[in-house]
Amino acid sequence: MKRRNFIKLAGFAAFSSVFSDASADIFSSNESDSSRPNVLLIMADDCTFRDLPLYGGENAYTPNINQLASEGLVFNKAYLSEAMCLPCRSELQTGLHPISNGASWNHSKCRNDIKSAPHYLSELGYRAGLTGKRHIRPKSAFPFDYIEGFDQKCVRNPTQPHDTQYIRRYMEDDSSPFYLSVCLVEPHAPWVMGDASRYPADQLKLPPNMADTQETRDNFSKYLAEITYMDSQVGDILEALEQSGKADNTLVLFSSEQGSKFPGNKWTNWDTGLHTALIARWPGVAPVNKRTEAMVQYCDFLPTIIELAGGNPEELEFDGKSFLDVIKGNTNKHRDYVFGIHNNVPEGPQYPIRTVFDGQYRYIRNLCPDRLYIEKHVMGGADFWHSWVSSSYNQEDVYKLVERFTRRPAEQLYHTSEDPYEMNNLADNPDYSEIKNKLSDRLDKWMAQENDPGAPIDTMEALEAARNQNHIY
């Protein structure tokens, strides 16, 4: 185990001791429990943030998400560390980057010694519940109250109907305040829910990082229908909160998770993979119908919730830090940099990637640039990808998108604030060498801080060792 993780465990022990003594006084009064704020986290699944109207999407219909945004604070720059389900969800619930918690591959698991939200919040007198998609392991590291009502399986066809009575009962319980994660399975592929007929394929406006083929349009239509279906679930969840009588004393957080299955989003370190939607609504506390440029990352969520619950996250050595002051409207700044990684195993052969973003420019380092990038879910069975390849022989613009996805240089630099889909690589432009070198140096320091060995960790040997709790890195 890394030394920094021994420190984390020692910090947790001290934290537990302090609050186990204090809890008798804190919770001796029913009044203190009823007045303490609740937290409701709603998470979509594989929804590229730029496809939401809230962030400039020109196709999807999302009235409930739009309404939530009008009632709270919208984060323009929220990120996760790895654009895959298990790593990013583990990051959010542990406050640790993927290398730190052990879950730096998809379909892996955190180390057995890792603590997560239920451990910390129980010491503060909070219940921690989760319903819907889990994709966090092992169970000992995530001892949530697991609640019925939402489908757990993201690839089921069709998605099981949801029933909000279970989460409403959990919220109505007056014995203690709650932290409840409602993890939806839309719009994760297969795109089978919602009404695709409301999105005629020939009328859609495709993003510039997607090839304009009929198969792409047909699939994009189905994906947009699932976004609208997901939005209706958001509406039902918020209605259940209202029915519970707890809405006025609950911080609601909505996040879109990572980017979609379309090439260039999920499983990448481009902005459309790592950038996530984030809305914070807290009646009487958070600004209303406002936006913030403060940069936050998924590892910041748990420290924020701990501070809201009355704890001191600085006593614990999280990778993240609380952004509660941003939610309260006290500041418009949080991080100077956000970071990202990608380990391609087991989603494809070795292709490790690392990135850093400063709010304006994104630097990406491809650690094995001589290899082809291959992702089995996109390239193995997706008809839209096959249409890109078959169209590339006589359409130069499609060829460039196929090449962009499969053959990447050692370094990439994008002026993301001006080039939001990151189509223009500036890494070889001497006018940007100072910016590139500064970000490259910052990425080196972060990797050293995380004890990240780079390419050697993106192997089946390292993954299997982690699965067997015998981490070699």
Coordinates of C-alpha atoms in Angstrom, one line a residue, residues 2-465:
K2 CA 1.2 3.5 -0.8
R3 CA 2.3 5.6 2.2
R4 CA -0.3 8.3 1.4
N5 CA -3.1 5.7 1.8
F6 CA -1.8 4.8 5.3
I7 CA -2.3 8.5 6.0
K8 CA -5.8 8.4 4.6
L9 CA -6.7 5.4 6.9
A10 CA -5.1 7.1 9.9
G11 CA -7.1 10.2 9.1
F12 CA -10.3 8.2 8.9
A13 CA -9.7 6.7 12.3
A14 CA -9.1 10.1 13.9
F15 CA -12.2 11.4 12.1
S16 CA -14.3 8.5 13.4
S17 CA -13.1 9.0 17.0
V18 CA -13.8 12.7 17.0
F19 CA -17.3 12.4 15.6
S20 CA -18.3 9.3 17.6
D21 CA -17.8 11.3 20.7
A22 CA -19.5 14.4 19.4
S23 CA -22.5 12.6 17.9
A24 CA -24.2 12.0 21.2
D25 CA -24.4 15.7 21.7
I26 CA -25.2 16.6 18.0
F27 CA -28.0 14.2 17.7
S28 CA -29.5 14.4 21.2
S29 CA -32.2 16.7 19.8
N30 CA -34.7 15.8 17.1
E31 CA -34.5 19.4 16.0
S32 CA -30.9 19.1 14.9
D33 CA -31.8 16.1 12.7
S34 CA -34.7 17.8 11.0
S35 CA -32.8 20.9 10.3
R36 CA -29.7 19.4 8.8
P37 CA -29.6 19.4 5.0
N38 CA -30.1 16.4 2.9
V39 CA -28.3 15.6 -0.4
L40 CA -29.9 14.1 -3.5
L41 CA -27.5 13.1 -6.3
I42 CA -29.0 12.3 -9.7
M43 CA -26.6 10.8 -12.1
A44 CA -27.3 10.1 -15.8
D45 CA -25.2 7.4 -17.6
D46 CA -23.0 8.1 -20.7
C47 CA -24.5 11.4 -21.6
T48 CA -22.2 13.8 -23.4
F49 CA -22.6 17.1 -21.6
R50 CA -22.6 19.1 -24.8
D51 CA -25.6 17.2 -26.1
L52 CA -27.8 18.8 -23.4
P53 CA -29.4 22.1 -24.3
L54 CA -28.1 23.5 -21.0
Y55 CA -24.6 23.3 -22.6
G56 CA -25.5 24.3 -26.1
G57 CA -27.0 21.1 -27.4
E58 CA -29.2 21.8 -30.4
N59 CA -31.3 18.7 -30.5
A60 CA -32.4 17.2 -27.2
Y61 CA -35.6 18.1 -25.4
T62 CA -34.9 18.3 -21.6
P63 CA -37.5 20.4 -19.8
N64 CA -36.9 19.0 -16.3
I65 CA -33.1 19.4 -16.4
N66 CA -33.6 22.9 -17.8
Q67 CA -36.1 23.7 -15.0
L68 CA -33.7 22.4 -12.4
A69 CA -30.9 24.6 -13.8
S70 CA -33.1 27.7 -13.7
E71 CA -33.6 27.0 -10.0
G72 CA -30.0 26.6 -9.1
L73 CA -26.3 27.0 -10.0
V74 CA -24.9 25.5 -13.3
F75 CA -21.2 24.5 -13.4
N76 CA -19.6 25.2 -16.7
K77 CA -16.4 23.3 -15.8
A78 CA -17.1 20.1 -14.0
Y79 CA -14.9 17.0 -14.8
L80 CA -14.2 13.5 -13.9
S81 CA -10.9 11.7 -13.9
E82 CA -11.6 8.7 -16.2
A83 CA -14.4 8.5 -18.8
M84 CA -15.6 5.0 -17.8
C85 CA -18.4 4.1 -15.4
L86 CA -16.6 2.2 -12.6
P87 CA -13.6 4.5 -12.3
C88 CA -15.6 7.7 -12.3
R89 CA -18.2 6.5 -9.9
S90 CA -15.6 5.2 -7.6
E91 CA -13.9 8.6 -7.7
L92 CA -17.1 10.4 -6.8
Q93 CA -18.0 8.2 -3.9
T94 CA -14.4 7.9 -2.4
G95 CA -13.0 11.4 -3.0
L96 CA -9.9 9.8 -4.6
H97 CA -8.5 9.7 -8.1
P98 CA -8.6 6.2 -9.8
I99 CA -4.9 5.4 -9.1
S100 CA -5.4 6.3 -5.4
N101 CA -8.4 4.1 -4.8
G102 CA -7.3 1.2 -7.0
A103 CA -10.1 1.3 -9.6
S104 CA -8.2 2.7 -12.6
W105 CA -9.6 0.3 -15.1
N106 CA -13.2 -0.4 -16.1
H107 CA -14.7 -3.6 -14.6
S108 CA -12.1 -3.5 -11.8
K109 CA -12.6 -2.6 -8.2
C110 CA -11.3 -0.4 -5.4
R111 CA -8.9 -1.8 -2.8
N112 CA -10.6 -3.5 0.2
D113 CA -9.3 -0.9 2.6
I114 CA -10.9 2.0 0.8
K115 CA -13.6 4.0 2.6
S116 CA -16.5 5.7 0.8
A117 CA -19.4 8.0 1.5
P118 CA -21.4 5.6 3.8
H119 CA -18.4 5.2 6.1
Y120 CA -17.8 8.9 6.6
L121 CA -21.4 10.0 6.6
S122 CA -22.6 7.4 9.1
E123 CA -20.1 9.0 11.6
L124 CA -21.9 12.3 11.0
G125 CA -25.4 10.8 11.6
Y126 CA -26.4 10.5 7.9
R127 CA -27.9 7.6 6.0
A128 CA -26.3 6.9 2.7
G129 CA -28.6 5.2 0.1
L130 CA -28.1 4.3 -3.5
T131 CA -30.6 3.1 -6.1
G132 CA -30.2 2.1 -9.8
K133 CA -26.8 1.4 -11.4
R134 CA -24.1 0.5 -9.0
H135 CA -20.9 -0.4 -10.9
I136 CA -18.8 0.2 -7.7
R137 CA -16.8 -2.6 -6.1
P138 CA -16.2 -4.3 -3.7
K139 CA -19.3 -4.0 -1.6
S140 CA -17.3 -3.7 1.6
A141 CA -15.9 -0.4 0.3
F142 CA -19.4 0.9 -0.6
P143 CA -21.8 -0.2 2.2
F144 CA -24.8 1.8 1.0
D145 CA -28.4 1.2 1.8
Y146 CA -29.3 -0.3 -1.6
I147 CA -32.8 0.7 -2.5
E148 CA -35.3 -0.7 -5.0
G149 CA -37.1 1.2 -7.7
F150 CA -34.6 1.8 -10.5
D151 CA -33.0 -0.6 -12.9
Q152 CA -29.4 -1.6 -12.0
K153 CA -28.5 -3.1 -15.5
C154 CA -27.4 -0.4 -18.0
V155 CA -27.5 -2.7 -21.0
R156 CA -30.9 -4.2 -20.5
N157 CA -33.4 -4.0 -23.4
P158 CA -35.8 -2.5 -22.5
T159 CA -34.9 -0.7 -19.2
Q160 CA -37.2 -1.8 -16.4
P161 CA -39.9 0.7 -15.4
H162 CA -38.9 2.8 -12.4
D163 CA -40.9 3.3 -9.3
T164 CA -40.1 6.3 -7.0
Q165 CA -42.1 5.1 -4.0
Y166 CA -39.0 3.4 -2.6
I167 CA -36.8 6.5 -2.7
R168 CA -39.7 8.7 -1.5
R169 CA -39.9 6.4 1.6
Y170 CA -36.2 6.7 2.2
M171 CA -36.4 10.5 2.0
E172 CA -39.4 10.7 4.3
D173 CA -37.6 8.9 7.1
D174 CA -37.1 11.5 9.8
S175 CA -34.7 9.4 11.9
S176 CA -31.7 11.1 10.3
P177 CA -30.8 13.2 7.2
F178 CA -29.9 11.4 4.0
Y179 CA -27.4 11.3 1.2
L180 CA -29.2 9.5 -1.7
S181 CA -27.6 8.7 -5.0
V182 CA -30.1 7.9 -7.8
C183 CA -28.0 6.4 -10.6
L184 CA -30.0 6.1 -13.9
V185 CA -29.0 3.8 -16.8
E186 CA -29.9 6.2 -19.6
P187 CA -28.7 7.2 -22.1
H188 CA -26.2 4.3 -21.9
A189 CA -26.4 2.1 -25.0
P190 CA -28.4 0.2 -26.2
W191 CA -30.5 3.2 -27.1
V192 CA -34.0 1.7 -26.9
M193 CA -36.0 3.9 -24.6
G194 CA -38.0 7.0 -25.4
D195 CA -39.6 8.1 -28.7
A196 CA -37.0 8.4 -31.5
S197 CA -39.7 9.6 -33.9
R198 CA -39.6 13.0 -32.4
Y199 CA -36.0 13.3 -33.6
P200 CA -36.1 12.7 -37.4
A201 CA -32.6 11.6 -38.5
D202 CA -32.4 13.9 -41.5
Q203 CA -33.2 17.0 -39.4
L204 CA -30.5 16.5 -36.7
K205 CA -27.5 18.8 -36.2
L206 CA -24.5 16.5 -35.7
P207 CA -21.5 17.7 -33.6
P208 CA -18.3 18.3 -35.6
N209 CA -16.5 15.3 -34.0
M210 CA -19.1 12.9 -35.6
A211 CA -19.1 11.7 -39.2
D212 CA -22.3 12.5 -41.1
T213 CA -23.5 9.0 -42.2
Q214 CA -27.0 7.6 -42.2
E215 CA -26.1 5.1 -39.5
T216 CA -24.7 7.9 -37.3
R217 CA -27.9 9.9 -37.7
D218 CA -30.1 6.9 -37.0
N219 CA -28.3 6.1 -33.8
F220 CA -28.0 9.7 -32.7
S221 CA -31.8 10.0 -33.0
K222 CA -32.2 7.0 -30.7
Y223 CA -29.6 8.4 -28.3
L224 CA -31.4 11.7 -28.1
A225 CA -34.7 9.9 -27.4
E226 CA -33.0 8.3 -24.4
I227 CA -31.8 11.6 -23.2
T228 CA -35.4 12.8 -23.2
Y229 CA -36.5 9.6 -21.4
M230 CA -33.8 10.2 -18.8
D231 CA -35.0 13.8 -18.4
S232 CA -38.5 12.4 -17.6
Q233 CA -37.0 10.3 -14.9
V234 CA -35.3 13.4 -13.4
G235 CA -38.7 15.0 -13.3
D236 CA -40.2 12.0 -11.5
I237 CA -37.3 11.9 -9.0
L238 CA -37.7 15.6 -8.2
E239 CA -41.5 15.1 -7.8
A240 CA -40.8 12.3 -5.3
L241 CA -38.6 14.7 -3.4
E242 CA -41.4 17.3 -3.3
Q243 CA -43.8 14.7 -2.0
S244 CA -41.4 13.7 0.7
G245 CA -41.6 17.2 2.1
K246 CA -37.8 17.5 2.2
A247 CA -37.2 19.6 -1.0
D248 CA -36.6 22.9 0.8
N249 CA -33.9 21.4 2.9
T250 CA -32.1 19.3 0.2
L251 CA -29.1 20.0 -2.0
V252 CA -29.9 18.5 -5.4
L253 CA -27.0 17.6 -7.6
F254 CA -27.4 16.5 -11.2
S255 CA -24.5 15.1 -13.2
S256 CA -24.4 13.6 -16.7
E257 CA -21.4 11.3 -16.0
Q258 CA -19.0 10.8 -18.9
G259 CA -19.5 11.2 -22.7
S260 CA -21.6 8.9 -24.9
K261 CA -20.5 5.8 -26.8
F262 CA -20.1 7.7 -30.0
P263 CA -16.4 7.8 -31.1
G264 CA -14.3 10.5 -29.4
N265 CA -16.4 10.8 -26.2
K266 CA -16.4 7.9 -23.6
W267 CA -13.1 6.0 -23.3
T268 CA -11.1 9.1 -24.2
N269 CA -9.4 12.1 -22.6
W270 CA -10.9 14.6 -24.9
D271 CA -13.2 17.2 -23.3
T272 CA -16.3 15.4 -24.6
G273 CA -15.3 12.4 -22.6
L274 CA -14.2 13.9 -19.3
H275 CA -16.4 17.0 -19.0
T276 CA -19.7 16.5 -17.2
A277 CA -22.8 18.5 -16.6
L278 CA -23.4 19.7 -13.1
I279 CA -26.3 21.5 -11.5
A280 CA -26.6 22.4 -7.8
R281 CA -30.0 23.4 -6.4
W282 CA -30.3 24.3 -2.8
P283 CA -33.3 26.5 -1.9
G284 CA -32.3 29.6 0.0
V285 CA -28.6 28.8 -0.2
A286 CA -27.3 28.3 -3.8
P287 CA -27.6 31.1 -6.3
V288 CA -30.7 30.8 -8.6
N289 CA -30.4 30.7 -12.4
K290 CA -26.7 31.4 -12.3
R291 CA -23.5 29.9 -13.8
T292 CA -20.1 29.5 -12.3
E293 CA -16.7 29.1 -14.0
A294 CA -15.2 27.3 -10.9
M295 CA -13.5 24.1 -12.0
V296 CA -14.5 21.0 -9.9
Q297 CA -13.8 17.3 -10.3
Y298 CA -15.7 14.2 -9.1
C299 CA -13.2 13.6 -6.3
D300 CA -14.3 16.9 -4.9
F301 CA -17.9 15.7 -4.3
L302 CA -17.4 13.6 -1.2
P303 CA -15.4 16.3 0.7
T304 CA -18.2 18.8 -0.2
I305 CA -20.9 16.5 1.2
I306 CA -18.9 15.8 4.3
E307 CA -18.5 19.6 5.0
L308 CA -22.2 20.1 4.3
A309 CA -22.9 17.3 6.9
G310 CA -20.9 19.1 9.5
G311 CA -17.6 17.3 9.2
N312 CA -14.1 18.6 8.4
P313 CA -12.8 16.9 5.2
E314 CA -9.4 18.5 5.7
E315 CA -8.8 16.0 8.5
L316 CA -8.8 13.3 5.8
E317 CA -6.4 13.1 2.9
F318 CA -8.7 13.1 0.0
D319 CA -7.5 13.9 -3.5
G320 CA -10.5 16.3 -3.7
K321 CA -11.5 19.3 -1.7
S322 CA -14.8 20.7 -0.8
F323 CA -16.5 23.2 -3.2
L324 CA -19.3 24.1 -0.8
D325 CA -18.4 27.7 -0.9
V326 CA -18.9 27.6 -4.7
I327 CA -22.3 26.1 -4.2
K328 CA -23.2 28.8 -1.7
G329 CA -22.2 31.5 -4.2
N330 CA -19.3 32.7 -2.0
T331 CA -16.6 32.2 -4.7
N332 CA -16.3 31.6 -8.4
K333 CA -13.0 29.7 -8.2
H334 CA -12.0 26.3 -6.9
R335 CA -9.3 24.5 -8.9
D336 CA -6.4 25.7 -11.1
Y337 CA -6.2 22.3 -12.9
V338 CA -8.2 19.2 -13.4
F339 CA -6.7 15.9 -14.5
G340 CA -7.6 12.8 -16.4
I341 CA -6.4 9.3 -17.2
H342 CA -7.4 6.5 -19.5
N343 CA -6.3 2.8 -19.2
N344 CA -7.7 1.0 -22.2
V345 CA -7.5 -2.5 -20.8
P346 CA -9.9 -4.4 -20.7
E347 CA -11.9 -2.3 -23.2
G348 CA -9.2 -2.9 -25.8
P349 CA -5.5 -3.4 -26.2
Q350 CA -3.0 -1.2 -24.2
Y351 CA -3.4 2.5 -25.0
P352 CA -2.8 4.6 -21.8
I353 CA -3.6 8.4 -21.9
R354 CA -3.1 11.2 -19.4
T355 CA -4.3 14.8 -19.5
V356 CA -4.4 18.1 -17.7
F357 CA -6.7 21.1 -18.3
D358 CA -6.3 24.6 -16.9
G359 CA -9.7 26.0 -17.8
Q360 CA -8.5 27.3 -21.2
Y361 CA -6.1 24.7 -22.7
R362 CA -6.1 20.9 -22.6
Y363 CA -2.8 19.0 -22.9
I364 CA -3.1 15.3 -23.7
R365 CA -0.2 12.8 -23.6
N366 CA -0.7 9.5 -25.4
L367 CA 1.8 7.2 -23.8
C368 CA 1.9 4.6 -26.5
P369 CA 1.5 6.7 -29.7
D370 CA 2.9 4.1 -32.0
R371 CA 0.0 1.8 -31.3
L372 CA -3.5 1.9 -32.8
Y373 CA -6.2 3.0 -30.5
I374 CA -8.9 0.3 -30.5
E375 CA -12.0 0.2 -28.3
K376 CA -14.0 -3.0 -28.6
H377 CA -17.5 -1.6 -27.9
V378 CA -17.2 1.1 -30.5
M379 CA -15.3 -0.7 -33.1
G380 CA -16.5 -4.2 -32.6
G381 CA -20.2 -4.0 -33.2
A382 CA -21.4 -0.5 -33.7
D383 CA -22.9 0.0 -37.1
F384 CA -22.1 3.7 -37.1
W385 CA -18.4 3.0 -36.7
H386 CA -18.5 0.6 -39.6
S387 CA -20.2 3.3 -41.7
W388 CA -17.4 5.7 -40.8
V389 CA -14.7 3.2 -42.0
S390 CA -16.6 2.3 -45.2
S391 CA -17.2 6.0 -46.1
S392 CA -13.6 7.1 -45.4
Y393 CA -12.2 5.8 -48.7
N394 CA -13.8 8.6 -50.7
Q395 CA -14.7 11.2 -48.1
E396 CA -11.7 13.1 -46.8
D397 CA -13.6 14.6 -43.8
V398 CA -14.7 11.1 -42.6
Y399 CA -11.2 9.8 -43.1
K400 CA -9.8 12.5 -40.9
L401 CA -12.3 11.6 -38.1
V402 CA -11.3 7.9 -38.4
E403 CA -7.7 8.8 -38.2
R404 CA -8.3 11.2 -35.3
F405 CA -9.8 8.3 -33.3
T406 CA -7.3 5.6 -34.1
R407 CA -4.0 7.2 -34.7
R408 CA -2.9 9.8 -32.2
P409 CA 0.4 11.7 -31.7
A410 CA 2.4 11.6 -28.6
E411 CA 1.2 15.1 -27.5
Q412 CA -2.0 17.0 -28.2
L413 CA -2.8 20.6 -27.2
Y414 CA -6.1 22.3 -27.6
H415 CA -7.4 25.7 -26.9
T416 CA -10.6 24.2 -25.6
S417 CA -12.3 27.4 -24.7
E418 CA -12.1 28.4 -28.3
D419 CA -12.2 24.9 -29.9
P420 CA -14.8 23.1 -27.7
Y421 CA -14.7 19.8 -29.7
E422 CA -10.9 19.9 -29.7
M423 CA -10.5 19.4 -33.4
N424 CA -7.3 21.6 -33.9
N425 CA -4.2 20.1 -32.4
L426 CA -1.7 22.9 -31.5
A427 CA 1.0 20.7 -30.0
D428 CA 3.5 21.3 -32.9
N429 CA 2.7 25.0 -33.2
P430 CA 5.7 26.9 -31.8
D431 CA 3.4 29.8 -30.8
Y432 CA 2.0 27.5 -28.1
S433 CA 5.2 25.8 -26.9
E434 CA 5.3 27.7 -23.6
I435 CA 1.7 26.7 -22.8
K436 CA 2.4 23.1 -23.8
N437 CA 5.6 22.9 -21.7
K438 CA 3.9 24.4 -18.7
L439 CA 1.0 21.9 -18.8
S440 CA 3.3 19.0 -19.6
D441 CA 5.3 19.8 -16.5
R442 CA 2.1 20.1 -14.4
L443 CA 1.0 16.7 -15.6
D444 CA 4.4 15.2 -14.7
K445 CA 4.0 16.5 -11.2
W446 CA 0.5 15.1 -10.8
M447 CA 1.5 11.7 -12.1
A448 CA 4.4 11.6 -9.6
Q449 CA 2.0 12.7 -6.8
E450 CA -0.4 9.9 -7.7
N451 CA 2.4 7.3 -8.0
D452 CA 1.2 6.7 -11.5
P453 CA 3.7 4.6 -13.5
G454 CA 2.0 5.4 -16.8
A455 CA 2.0 2.8 -19.5
P456 CA 3.0 -0.2 -17.4
I457 CA -0.3 0.0 -15.5
D458 CA -2.4 -0.4 -18.6
T459 CA -1.9 -4.2 -18.9
M460 CA -3.9 -7.3 -18.1
E461 CA -1.2 -8.3 -15.6
A462 CA -1.8 -5.1 -13.6
L463 CA -5.6 -5.4 -13.9
E464 CA -5.6 -9.0 -12.7
A465 CA -3.3 -8.1 -9.8

